[in-house]
Amino acid sequence: MAALHFHNLTLGYDRHPAVHHLSGEVAPGALVAVIGPNGAGKSTLLRGIVGILKPLDGTIHLGGLDARDIAYLPQSAEIDRSFPISVFDFVGTGLWRGTGLFGGIGKAARDKILQAIGAVGLSGFENRPIGTLSGGQMQRVLFARVLLQHARLIVLDEPFNAIDGKTTADLLALVKRWHGEGRTVLAALHDMEMVRNHFTETLVLARGPVAWGPTAEVLTPENLLVAMRMCEAFDDRAAACAAVEIGSRAA
Ligand SMILES: Nc1ncnc2c1ncn2[C@@H]1O[C@H](COP(=O)(O)OP(=O)(O)OP(=O)(O)O)[C@@H](O)[C@H]1O
């Protein structure tokens, strides 16, 4: 059974579509990059997958997963860093699935949180308010929370945005570890070299699907040009367009 199945999916805001007519499926254990120009609908698609946004039309099937089997790393700009919470408590929210919102944290849970913080190289930062962290440190904290969730489906929105080479390498190693453990990983990305070198499958999105399949076949200058033109031509006020046929992954 597919980990994710989209059928003629349309997502948007205030009834204005931002992702149109996406059909296809993601196999369990796939490592998928979602790419496209600014405004292509990448974040919108990820929000739909994790259930923050309900489809305007069509469906998303989660292949036997429930919402608690999904870990989501939002763009860091979406996190309110003025909220007074420590690194330890923020990472600990990854355990809500097991403890409940007001459940007590026992020694085993404390150890897991400390381990996750250690695994992203932030031991010693446990008591720091998240508002005092650098961008790269905050990104490590977000990864630590995902790590703690042990989710079968991991959805990452621009996880390597605005971080240096060392932090990128450390966090990419975690993504590869999740992939090696058979988890399904989808990530919205802008770095084409990273996609080419590390992600086996790619969806090129430009409000609608442009191409979807093995990265080596899909990540071509032609597809990127089509995506750019489709996004430039898109009129936010226009009515929904007709379904677009795409390659091998189309259902
Ligand atoms: N909360 C919102 N309310 C209204 N419109 C939105 C909202 N979020 C996104 N949009 C619109 O939906 C469209 C797709 O945006 P989205 O953020 O999904 O694109 P993206 O591919 O992730 O872009 P980027 O690479 O710039 O992050 C854009 O036109 C955007 O303005």
PDB file of C-alpha atoms and ligand atoms in Angstrom:
ATOM      1  CA  MET A   1       0.000   0.000   0.000  1.00  0.00           C
ATOM      2  CA  ALA A   2       1.287   3.501  -0.846  1.00  0.00           C
ATOM      3  CA  ALA A   3       2.368   5.689   2.079  1.00  0.00           C
ATOM      4  CA  LEU A   4       0.551   8.584   0.434  1.00  0.00           C
ATOM      5  CA  HIS A   5      -1.930   8.699  -2.389  1.00  0.00           C
ATOM      6  CA  PHE A   6      -3.142  11.942  -3.970  1.00  0.00           C
ATOM      7  CA  HIS A   7      -6.167  11.841  -6.198  1.00  0.00           C
ATOM      8  CA  ASN A   8      -6.948  14.969  -8.212  1.00  0.00           C
ATOM      9  CA  LEU A   9      -5.905  16.987  -5.179  1.00  0.00           C
ATOM     10  CA  THR A  10      -6.571  20.717  -5.055  1.00  0.00           C
ATOM     11  CA  LEU A  11      -5.497  22.747  -2.020  1.00  0.00           C
ATOM     12  CA  GLY A  12      -5.776  26.451  -1.366  1.00  0.00           C
ATOM     13  CA  TYR A  13      -6.792  29.328   0.828  1.00  0.00           C
ATOM     14  CA  ASP A  14     -10.163  31.080   1.020  1.00  0.00           C
ATOM     15  CA  ARG A  15     -11.234  28.858  -1.869  1.00  0.00           C
ATOM     16  CA  HIS A  16      -8.360  30.152  -4.069  1.00  0.00           C
ATOM     17  CA  PRO A  17      -6.456  27.086  -5.270  1.00  0.00           C
ATOM     18  CA  ALA A  18      -2.681  27.055  -4.676  1.00  0.00           C
ATOM     19  CA  VAL A  19      -2.034  23.430  -5.748  1.00  0.00           C
ATOM     20  CA  HIS A  20      -4.113  22.030  -8.585  1.00  0.00           C
ATOM     21  CA  HIS A  21      -5.066  18.552  -9.713  1.00  0.00           C
ATOM     22  CA  LEU A  22      -2.237  16.543  -8.233  1.00  0.00           C
ATOM     23  CA  SER A  23      -2.536  12.792  -8.626  1.00  0.00           C
ATOM     24  CA  GLY A  24       0.057  10.173  -7.771  1.00  0.00           C
ATOM     25  CA  GLU A  25       1.489   8.150  -4.967  1.00  0.00           C
ATOM     26  CA  VAL A  26       4.495   7.950  -2.674  1.00  0.00           C
ATOM     27  CA  ALA A  27       5.811   4.465  -1.875  1.00  0.00           C
ATOM     28  CA  PRO A  28       6.601   3.534   1.731  1.00  0.00           C
ATOM     29  CA  GLY A  29      10.234   4.382   2.471  1.00  0.00           C
ATOM     30  CA  ALA A  30      10.568   6.836  -0.431  1.00  0.00           C
ATOM     31  CA  LEU A  31      12.836   9.874  -0.126  1.00  0.00           C
ATOM     32  CA  VAL A  32      11.079  12.586  -2.119  1.00  0.00           C
ATOM     33  CA  ALA A  33      12.143  16.155  -2.869  1.00  0.00           C
ATOM     34  CA  VAL A  34       9.372  18.629  -3.669  1.00  0.00           C
ATOM     35  CA  ILE A  35      10.814  21.456  -5.740  1.00  0.00           C
ATOM     36  CA  GLY A  36       9.505  24.470  -7.641  1.00  0.00           C
ATOM     37  CA  PRO A  37       9.818  28.255  -7.766  1.00  0.00           C
ATOM     38  CA  ASN A  38       8.656  30.557  -4.974  1.00  0.00           C
ATOM     39  CA  GLY A  39       4.900  30.346  -4.668  1.00  0.00           C
ATOM     40  CA  ALA A  40       4.753  26.983  -6.494  1.00  0.00           C
ATOM     41  CA  GLY A  41       2.650  25.461  -3.719  1.00  0.00           C
ATOM     42  CA  LYS A  42       5.300  23.328  -1.981  1.00  0.00           C
ATOM     43  CA  SER A  43       4.441  24.435   1.561  1.00  0.00           C
ATOM     44  CA  THR A  44       0.750  24.259   0.731  1.00  0.00           C
ATOM     45  CA  LEU A  45       1.104  20.629  -0.365  1.00  0.00           C
ATOM     46  CA  LEU A  46       3.024  19.732   2.802  1.00  0.00           C
ATOM     47  CA  ARG A  47       0.369  21.437   4.954  1.00  0.00           C
ATOM     48  CA  GLY A  48      -2.254  19.360   3.167  1.00  0.00           C
ATOM     49  CA  ILE A  49      -0.340  16.143   3.821  1.00  0.00           C
ATOM     50  CA  VAL A  50      -0.026  16.810   7.551  1.00  0.00           C
ATOM     51  CA  GLY A  51      -3.687  17.789   7.816  1.00  0.00           C
ATOM     52  CA  ILE A  52      -3.325  21.513   8.587  1.00  0.00           C
ATOM     53  CA  LEU A  53      -5.123  22.315   5.328  1.00  0.00           C
ATOM     54  CA  LYS A  54      -8.157  20.417   4.084  1.00  0.00           C
ATOM     55  CA  PRO A  55      -8.474  19.727   0.331  1.00  0.00           C
ATOM     56  CA  LEU A  56     -10.705  22.050  -1.681  1.00  0.00           C
ATOM     57  CA  ASP A  57     -11.171  19.120  -4.030  1.00  0.00           C
ATOM     58  CA  GLY A  58      -9.829  15.590  -4.444  1.00  0.00           C
ATOM     59  CA  THR A  59      -8.303  13.450  -1.707  1.00  0.00           C
ATOM     60  CA  ILE A  60      -5.141  12.536   0.180  1.00  0.00           C
ATOM     61  CA  HIS A  61      -4.989   8.976   1.506  1.00  0.00           C
ATOM     62  CA  LEU A  62      -2.434   8.301   4.202  1.00  0.00           C
ATOM     63  CA  GLY A  63      -1.999   4.583   3.541  1.00  0.00           C
ATOM     64  CA  GLY A  64      -3.018   3.310   6.948  1.00  0.00           C
ATOM     65  CA  LEU A  65      -1.210   6.048   8.896  1.00  0.00           C
ATOM     66  CA  ASP A  66      -3.030   8.264  11.302  1.00  0.00           C
ATOM     67  CA  ALA A  67      -2.065  11.856  11.960  1.00  0.00           C
ATOM     68  CA  ARG A  68       0.117  10.807  14.899  1.00  0.00           C
ATOM     69  CA  ASP A  69       2.365   8.774  12.589  1.00  0.00           C
ATOM     70  CA  ILE A  70       3.403  11.986  10.834  1.00  0.00           C
ATOM     71  CA  ALA A  71       6.170  14.335  11.948  1.00  0.00           C
ATOM     72  CA  TYR A  72       6.219  17.814  10.444  1.00  0.00           C
ATOM     73  CA  LEU A  73       9.039  20.330  10.401  1.00  0.00           C
ATOM     74  CA  PRO A  74       7.532  23.698   9.404  1.00  0.00           C
ATOM     75  CA  GLN A  75       9.528  26.545   7.920  1.00  0.00           C
ATOM     76  CA  SER A  76      11.346  28.158  10.812  1.00  0.00           C
ATOM     77  CA  ALA A  77       9.644  31.490  10.034  1.00  0.00           C
ATOM     78  CA  GLU A  78       6.363  29.871  11.082  1.00  0.00           C
ATOM     79  CA  ILE A  79       7.614  29.237  14.642  1.00  0.00           C
ATOM     80  CA  ASP A  80       6.813  31.948  17.178  1.00  0.00           C
ATOM     81  CA  ARG A  81      10.211  32.243  18.814  1.00  0.00           C
ATOM     82  CA  SER A  82       9.035  34.920  21.225  1.00  0.00           C
ATOM     83  CA  PHE A  83       7.087  32.220  23.063  1.00  0.00           C
ATOM     84  CA  PRO A  84       8.965  31.621  26.333  1.00  0.00           C
ATOM     85  CA  ILE A  85       9.833  27.935  26.108  1.00  0.00           C
ATOM     86  CA  SER A  86      13.157  26.212  26.705  1.00  0.00           C
ATOM     87  CA  VAL A  87      14.939  23.959  24.225  1.00  0.00           C
ATOM     88  CA  PHE A  88      14.181  20.977  26.497  1.00  0.00           C
ATOM     89  CA  ASP A  89      10.450  21.695  26.685  1.00  0.00           C
ATOM     90  CA  PHE A  90      10.182  22.521  22.972  1.00  0.00           C
ATOM     91  CA  VAL A  91      11.886  19.279  21.912  1.00  0.00           C
ATOM     92  CA  GLY A  92       9.754  17.459  24.502  1.00  0.00           C
ATOM     93  CA  THR A  93       6.612  18.422  22.601  1.00  0.00           C
ATOM     94  CA  GLY A  94       7.694  15.657  20.197  1.00  0.00           C
ATOM     95  CA  LEU A  95       6.558  13.198  22.872  1.00  0.00           C
ATOM     96  CA  TRP A  96       3.010  14.538  23.186  1.00  0.00           C
ATOM     97  CA  ARG A  97       1.882  11.653  21.066  1.00  0.00           C
ATOM     98  CA  GLY A  98       2.844   9.322  23.944  1.00  0.00           C
ATOM     99  CA  THR A  99       2.435  11.513  27.012  1.00  0.00           C
ATOM    100  CA  GLY A 100      -0.563  13.667  26.063  1.00  0.00           C
ATOM    101  CA  LEU A 101      -0.471  17.430  26.338  1.00  0.00           C
ATOM    102  CA  PHE A 102      -0.503  17.511  30.131  1.00  0.00           C
ATOM    103  CA  GLY A 103       1.045  14.116  30.784  1.00  0.00           C
ATOM    104  CA  GLY A 104       3.952  13.978  33.209  1.00  0.00           C
ATOM    105  CA  ILE A 105       7.450  13.416  31.874  1.00  0.00           C
ATOM    106  CA  GLY A 106       9.181  10.518  33.621  1.00  0.00           C
ATOM    107  CA  LYS A 107      12.862   9.655  33.677  1.00  0.00           C
ATOM    108  CA  ALA A 108      12.664   7.576  30.481  1.00  0.00           C
ATOM    109  CA  ALA A 109      11.075  10.473  28.605  1.00  0.00           C
ATOM    110  CA  ARG A 110      13.615  12.941  30.012  1.00  0.00           C
ATOM    111  CA  ASP A 111      16.426  10.691  28.828  1.00  0.00           C
ATOM    112  CA  LYS A 112      14.914  10.461  25.348  1.00  0.00           C
ATOM    113  CA  ILE A 113      14.654  14.248  25.134  1.00  0.00           C
ATOM    114  CA  LEU A 114      18.260  14.678  26.287  1.00  0.00           C
ATOM    115  CA  GLN A 115      19.397  12.070  23.759  1.00  0.00           C
ATOM    116  CA  ALA A 116      17.586  13.826  20.916  1.00  0.00           C
ATOM    117  CA  ILE A 117      19.120  17.166  21.918  1.00  0.00           C
ATOM    118  CA  GLY A 118      22.542  15.465  22.035  1.00  0.00           C
ATOM    119  CA  ALA A 119      21.991  13.826  18.649  1.00  0.00           C
ATOM    120  CA  VAL A 120      21.636  17.230  16.995  1.00  0.00           C
ATOM    121  CA  GLY A 121      24.726  18.555  18.775  1.00  0.00           C
ATOM    122  CA  LEU A 122      22.990  20.831  21.271  1.00  0.00           C
ATOM    123  CA  SER A 123      23.884  19.226  24.616  1.00  0.00           C
ATOM    124  CA  GLY A 124      24.203  22.055  27.135  1.00  0.00           C
ATOM    125  CA  PHE A 125      21.476  24.143  25.473  1.00  0.00           C
ATOM    126  CA  GLU A 126      18.595  22.412  27.288  1.00  0.00           C
ATOM    127  CA  ASN A 127      17.596  25.416  29.416  1.00  0.00           C
ATOM    128  CA  ARG A 128      18.075  28.081  26.753  1.00  0.00           C
ATOM    129  CA  PRO A 129      14.888  29.884  25.696  1.00  0.00           C
ATOM    130  CA  ILE A 130      14.338  29.118  21.984  1.00  0.00           C
ATOM    131  CA  GLY A 131      14.223  32.882  21.292  1.00  0.00           C
ATOM    132  CA  THR A 132      17.956  33.126  22.080  1.00  0.00           C
ATOM    133  CA  LEU A 133      19.096  30.528  19.518  1.00  0.00           C
ATOM    134  CA  SER A 134      20.762  31.243  16.185  1.00  0.00           C
ATOM    135  CA  GLY A 135      18.918  30.206  13.023  1.00  0.00           C
ATOM    136  CA  GLY A 136      21.051  27.081  12.638  1.00  0.00           C
ATOM    137  CA  GLN A 137      20.621  26.101  16.293  1.00  0.00           C
ATOM    138  CA  MET A 138      16.843  26.520  15.987  1.00  0.00           C
ATOM    139  CA  GLN A 139      16.862  24.271  12.942  1.00  0.00           C
ATOM    140  CA  ARG A 140      18.715  21.631  14.978  1.00  0.00           C
ATOM    141  CA  VAL A 141      16.028  21.941  17.679  1.00  0.00           C
ATOM    142  CA  LEU A 142      13.295  21.364  15.088  1.00  0.00           C
ATOM    143  CA  PHE A 143      15.117  18.245  13.886  1.00  0.00           C
ATOM    144  CA  ALA A 144      15.482  17.004  17.474  1.00  0.00           C
ATOM    145  CA  ARG A 145      11.717  17.222  17.922  1.00  0.00           C
ATOM    146  CA  VAL A 146      11.131  15.249  14.714  1.00  0.00           C
ATOM    147  CA  LEU A 147      13.721  12.684  15.866  1.00  0.00           C
ATOM    148  CA  LEU A 148      11.777  12.121  19.064  1.00  0.00           C
ATOM    149  CA  GLN A 149       8.537  11.435  17.248  1.00  0.00           C
ATOM    150  CA  HIS A 150       9.707   8.214  15.562  1.00  0.00           C
ATOM    151  CA  ALA A 151       7.161   8.922  12.843  1.00  0.00           C
ATOM    152  CA  ARG A 152       6.670   6.692   9.818  1.00  0.00           C
ATOM    153  CA  LEU A 153       6.082   9.703   7.565  1.00  0.00           C
ATOM    154  CA  ILE A 154       8.375  12.742   7.940  1.00  0.00           C
ATOM    155  CA  VAL A 155       7.482  15.990   6.196  1.00  0.00           C
ATOM    156  CA  LEU A 156      10.154  18.710   6.094  1.00  0.00           C
ATOM    157  CA  ASP A 157       9.523  22.234   4.815  1.00  0.00           C
ATOM    158  CA  GLU A 158      12.789  23.801   3.623  1.00  0.00           C
ATOM    159  CA  PRO A 159      14.780  22.077   6.362  1.00  0.00           C
ATOM    160  CA  PHE A 160      18.149  23.409   5.186  1.00  0.00           C
ATOM    161  CA  ASN A 161      17.161  26.998   4.591  1.00  0.00           C
ATOM    162  CA  ALA A 162      19.695  29.628   5.705  1.00  0.00           C
ATOM    163  CA  ILE A 163      22.034  27.274   7.542  1.00  0.00           C
ATOM    164  CA  ASP A 164      25.767  26.766   7.068  1.00  0.00           C
ATOM    165  CA  GLY A 165      27.523  23.797   5.478  1.00  0.00           C
ATOM    166  CA  LYS A 166      28.325  22.000   8.748  1.00  0.00           C
ATOM    167  CA  THR A 167      24.771  22.239  10.046  1.00  0.00           C
ATOM    168  CA  THR A 168      23.418  21.150   6.665  1.00  0.00           C
ATOM    169  CA  ALA A 169      25.712  18.110   6.636  1.00  0.00           C
ATOM    170  CA  ASP A 170      24.720  17.130  10.193  1.00  0.00           C
ATOM    171  CA  LEU A 171      20.989  17.464   9.521  1.00  0.00           C
ATOM    172  CA  LEU A 172      21.207  15.765   6.112  1.00  0.00           C
ATOM    173  CA  ALA A 173      22.804  12.797   7.897  1.00  0.00           C
ATOM    174  CA  LEU A 174      19.658  12.568  10.046  1.00  0.00           C
ATOM    175  CA  VAL A 175      17.455  12.584   6.940  1.00  0.00           C
ATOM    176  CA  LYS A 176      19.537   9.752   5.500  1.00  0.00           C
ATOM    177  CA  ARG A 177      19.278   7.850   8.755  1.00  0.00           C
ATOM    178  CA  TRP A 178      15.473   8.131   8.651  1.00  0.00           C
ATOM    179  CA  HIS A 179      15.517   6.946   5.051  1.00  0.00           C
ATOM    180  CA  GLY A 180      17.754   4.021   6.029  1.00  0.00           C
ATOM    181  CA  GLU A 181      15.258   3.092   8.754  1.00  0.00           C
ATOM    182  CA  GLY A 182      12.537   2.761   6.118  1.00  0.00           C
ATOM    183  CA  ARG A 183      10.632   5.911   7.040  1.00  0.00           C
ATOM    184  CA  THR A 184       8.985   7.877   4.238  1.00  0.00           C
ATOM    185  CA  VAL A 185      10.491  11.361   3.899  1.00  0.00           C
ATOM    186  CA  LEU A 186       9.186  14.302   1.840  1.00  0.00           C
ATOM    187  CA  ALA A 187      11.099  17.582   1.829  1.00  0.00           C
ATOM    188  CA  ALA A 188      10.466  20.912   0.112  1.00  0.00           C
ATOM    189  CA  LEU A 189      13.847  22.077  -1.134  1.00  0.00           C
ATOM    190  CA  HIS A 190      15.463  24.858  -3.170  1.00  0.00           C
ATOM    191  CA  ASP A 191      19.017  23.508  -3.464  1.00  0.00           C
ATOM    192  CA  MET A 192      19.070  21.558  -6.736  1.00  0.00           C
ATOM    193  CA  GLU A 193      22.546  20.119  -6.089  1.00  0.00           C
ATOM    194  CA  MET A 194      21.326  18.662  -2.823  1.00  0.00           C
ATOM    195  CA  VAL A 195      18.273  17.179  -4.536  1.00  0.00           C
ATOM    196  CA  ARG A 196      20.373  15.684  -7.327  1.00  0.00           C
ATOM    197  CA  ASN A 197      22.927  14.192  -4.951  1.00  0.00           C
ATOM    198  CA  HIS A 198      20.766  12.948  -2.093  1.00  0.00           C
ATOM    199  CA  PHE A 199      17.076  12.559  -3.015  1.00  0.00           C
ATOM    200  CA  THR A 200      16.026   9.580  -5.098  1.00  0.00           C
ATOM    201  CA  GLU A 201      12.647  10.896  -6.216  1.00  0.00           C
ATOM    202  CA  THR A 202      11.497  14.402  -7.156  1.00  0.00           C
ATOM    203  CA  LEU A 203       8.165  16.135  -7.651  1.00  0.00           C
ATOM    204  CA  VAL A 204       8.454  19.351  -9.652  1.00  0.00           C
ATOM    205  CA  LEU A 205       5.538  21.548  -8.682  1.00  0.00           C
ATOM    206  CA  ALA A 206       4.329  24.790 -10.248  1.00  0.00           C
ATOM    207  CA  ARG A 207       0.848  25.163  -8.782  1.00  0.00           C
ATOM    208  CA  GLY A 208       0.130  21.984 -10.723  1.00  0.00           C
ATOM    209  CA  PRO A 209       2.465  19.020 -11.184  1.00  0.00           C
ATOM    210  CA  VAL A 210       5.158  19.449 -13.873  1.00  0.00           C
ATOM    211  CA  ALA A 211       6.943  16.115 -13.457  1.00  0.00           C
ATOM    212  CA  TRP A 212       7.304  13.393 -10.833  1.00  0.00           C
ATOM    213  CA  GLY A 213       9.630  10.407 -10.798  1.00  0.00           C
ATOM    214  CA  PRO A 214      13.284   9.393 -10.335  1.00  0.00           C
ATOM    215  CA  THR A 215      15.349  12.521  -9.721  1.00  0.00           C
ATOM    216  CA  ALA A 216      17.801  11.810 -12.549  1.00  0.00           C
ATOM    217  CA  GLU A 217      14.913  11.793 -15.053  1.00  0.00           C
ATOM    218  CA  VAL A 218      12.842  14.607 -13.618  1.00  0.00           C
ATOM    219  CA  LEU A 219      15.360  17.223 -12.520  1.00  0.00           C
ATOM    220  CA  THR A 220      16.070  18.593 -15.998  1.00  0.00           C
ATOM    221  CA  PRO A 221      16.584  22.191 -17.172  1.00  0.00           C
ATOM    222  CA  GLU A 222      13.491  21.757 -19.376  1.00  0.00           C
ATOM    223  CA  ASN A 223      11.236  20.840 -16.438  1.00  0.00           C
ATOM    224  CA  LEU A 224      12.633  23.672 -14.318  1.00  0.00           C
ATOM    225  CA  LEU A 225      11.960  26.122 -17.147  1.00  0.00           C
ATOM    226  CA  VAL A 226       8.403  24.844 -17.557  1.00  0.00           C
ATOM    227  CA  ALA A 227       7.880  25.216 -13.788  1.00  0.00           C
ATOM    228  CA  MET A 228       9.206  28.767 -13.812  1.00  0.00           C
ATOM    229  CA  ARG A 229       6.969  29.749 -16.749  1.00  0.00           C
ATOM    230  CA  MET A 230       3.909  28.100 -15.208  1.00  0.00           C
ATOM    231  CA  CYS A 231       4.406  29.992 -11.952  1.00  0.00           C
ATOM    232  CA  GLU A 232       5.046  33.296 -13.736  1.00  0.00           C
ATOM    233  CA  ALA A 233       1.907  32.827 -15.815  1.00  0.00           C
ATOM    234  CA  PHE A 234      -0.255  31.860 -12.881  1.00  0.00           C
ATOM    235  CA  ASP A 235      -3.066  34.239 -12.099  1.00  0.00           C
ATOM    236  CA  ASP A 236      -4.215  33.923  -8.485  1.00  0.00           C
ATOM    237  CA  ARG A 237      -7.672  35.150  -9.438  1.00  0.00           C
ATOM    238  CA  ALA A 238      -8.127  32.671 -12.273  1.00  0.00           C
ATOM    239  CA  ALA A 239     -10.521  29.757 -12.029  1.00  0.00           C
ATOM    240  CA  ALA A 240      -9.079  26.282 -11.458  1.00  0.00           C
ATOM    241  CA  CYS A 241      -7.373  24.925 -14.572  1.00  0.00           C
ATOM    242  CA  ALA A 242      -7.822  21.523 -16.216  1.00  0.00           C
ATOM    243  CA  ALA A 243      -5.983  18.471 -14.889  1.00  0.00           C
ATOM    244  CA  VAL A 244      -2.399  18.058 -16.137  1.00  0.00           C
ATOM    245  CA  GLU A 245      -1.102  14.659 -17.206  1.00  0.00           C
ATOM    246  CA  ILE A 246       2.344  13.874 -15.850  1.00  0.00           C
ATOM    247  CA  GLY A 247       4.835  11.038 -15.953  1.00  0.00           C
ATOM    248  CA  SER A 248       5.207   7.639 -14.395  1.00  0.00           C
ATOM    249  CA  ARG A 249       3.917   8.431 -10.920  1.00  0.00           C
ATOM    250  CA  ALA A 250       0.597   9.788 -12.124  1.00  0.00           C
ATOM    251  CA  ALA A 251      -2.286   7.665 -10.856  1.00  0.00           C
TER     252      ALA A 251
HETATM  253  N1  LIG B   1      -1.996  31.309   4.604  1.00  0.00           N
HETATM  254  C1  LIG B   1      -2.172  31.677   3.326  1.00  0.00           C
HETATM  255  N2  LIG B   1      -3.235  32.428   2.964  1.00  0.00           N
HETATM  256  C2  LIG B   1      -3.434  32.803   1.667  1.00  0.00           C
HETATM  257  N3  LIG B   1      -2.609  32.451   0.658  1.00  0.00           N
HETATM  258  C3  LIG B   1      -1.531  31.701   0.966  1.00  0.00           C
HETATM  259  C4  LIG B   1      -1.252  31.281   2.305  1.00  0.00           C
HETATM  260  N4  LIG B   1      -0.112  30.553   2.286  1.00  0.00           N
HETATM  261  C5  LIG B   1       0.300  30.528   1.000  1.00  0.00           C
HETATM  262  N5  LIG B   1      -0.546  31.215   0.210  1.00  0.00           N
HETATM  263  C6  LIG B   1      -0.434  31.398  -1.248  1.00  0.00           C
HETATM  264  O1  LIG B   1      -0.405  30.113  -1.861  1.00  0.00           O
HETATM  265  C7  LIG B   1       0.517  30.122  -2.956  1.00  0.00           C
HETATM  266  C8  LIG B   1       1.528  28.990  -2.758  1.00  0.00           C
HETATM  267  O2  LIG B   1       2.328  29.326  -1.632  1.00  0.00           O
HETATM  268  P1  LIG B   1       3.322  28.294  -0.939  1.00  0.00           P
HETATM  269  O3  LIG B   1       3.830  28.924   0.309  1.00  0.00           O
HETATM  270  O4  LIG B   1       2.672  26.964  -0.828  1.00  0.00           O
HETATM  271  O5  LIG B   1       4.484  28.195  -2.029  1.00  0.00           O
HETATM  272  P2  LIG B   1       5.962  27.618  -1.898  1.00  0.00           P
HETATM  273  O6  LIG B   1       6.217  26.820  -3.133  1.00  0.00           O
HETATM  274  O7  LIG B   1       6.136  26.919  -0.601  1.00  0.00           O
HETATM  275  O8  LIG B   1       6.813  28.954  -1.959  1.00  0.00           O
HETATM  276  P3  LIG B   1       8.256  29.355  -1.324  1.00  0.00           P
HETATM  277  O9  LIG B   1       9.302  28.617  -2.117  1.00  0.00           O
HETATM  278  O10 LIG B   1       8.309  30.826  -1.581  1.00  0.00           O
HETATM  279  O11 LIG B   1       8.251  28.993   0.139  1.00  0.00           O
HETATM  280  C9  LIG B   1       1.148  31.513  -2.990  1.00  0.00           C
HETATM  281  O12 LIG B   1       0.464  32.297  -3.950  1.00  0.00           O
HETATM  282  C10 LIG B   1       0.892  32.054  -1.599  1.00  0.00           C
HETATM  283  O13 LIG B   1       0.762  33.466  -1.610  1.00  0.00           O
END
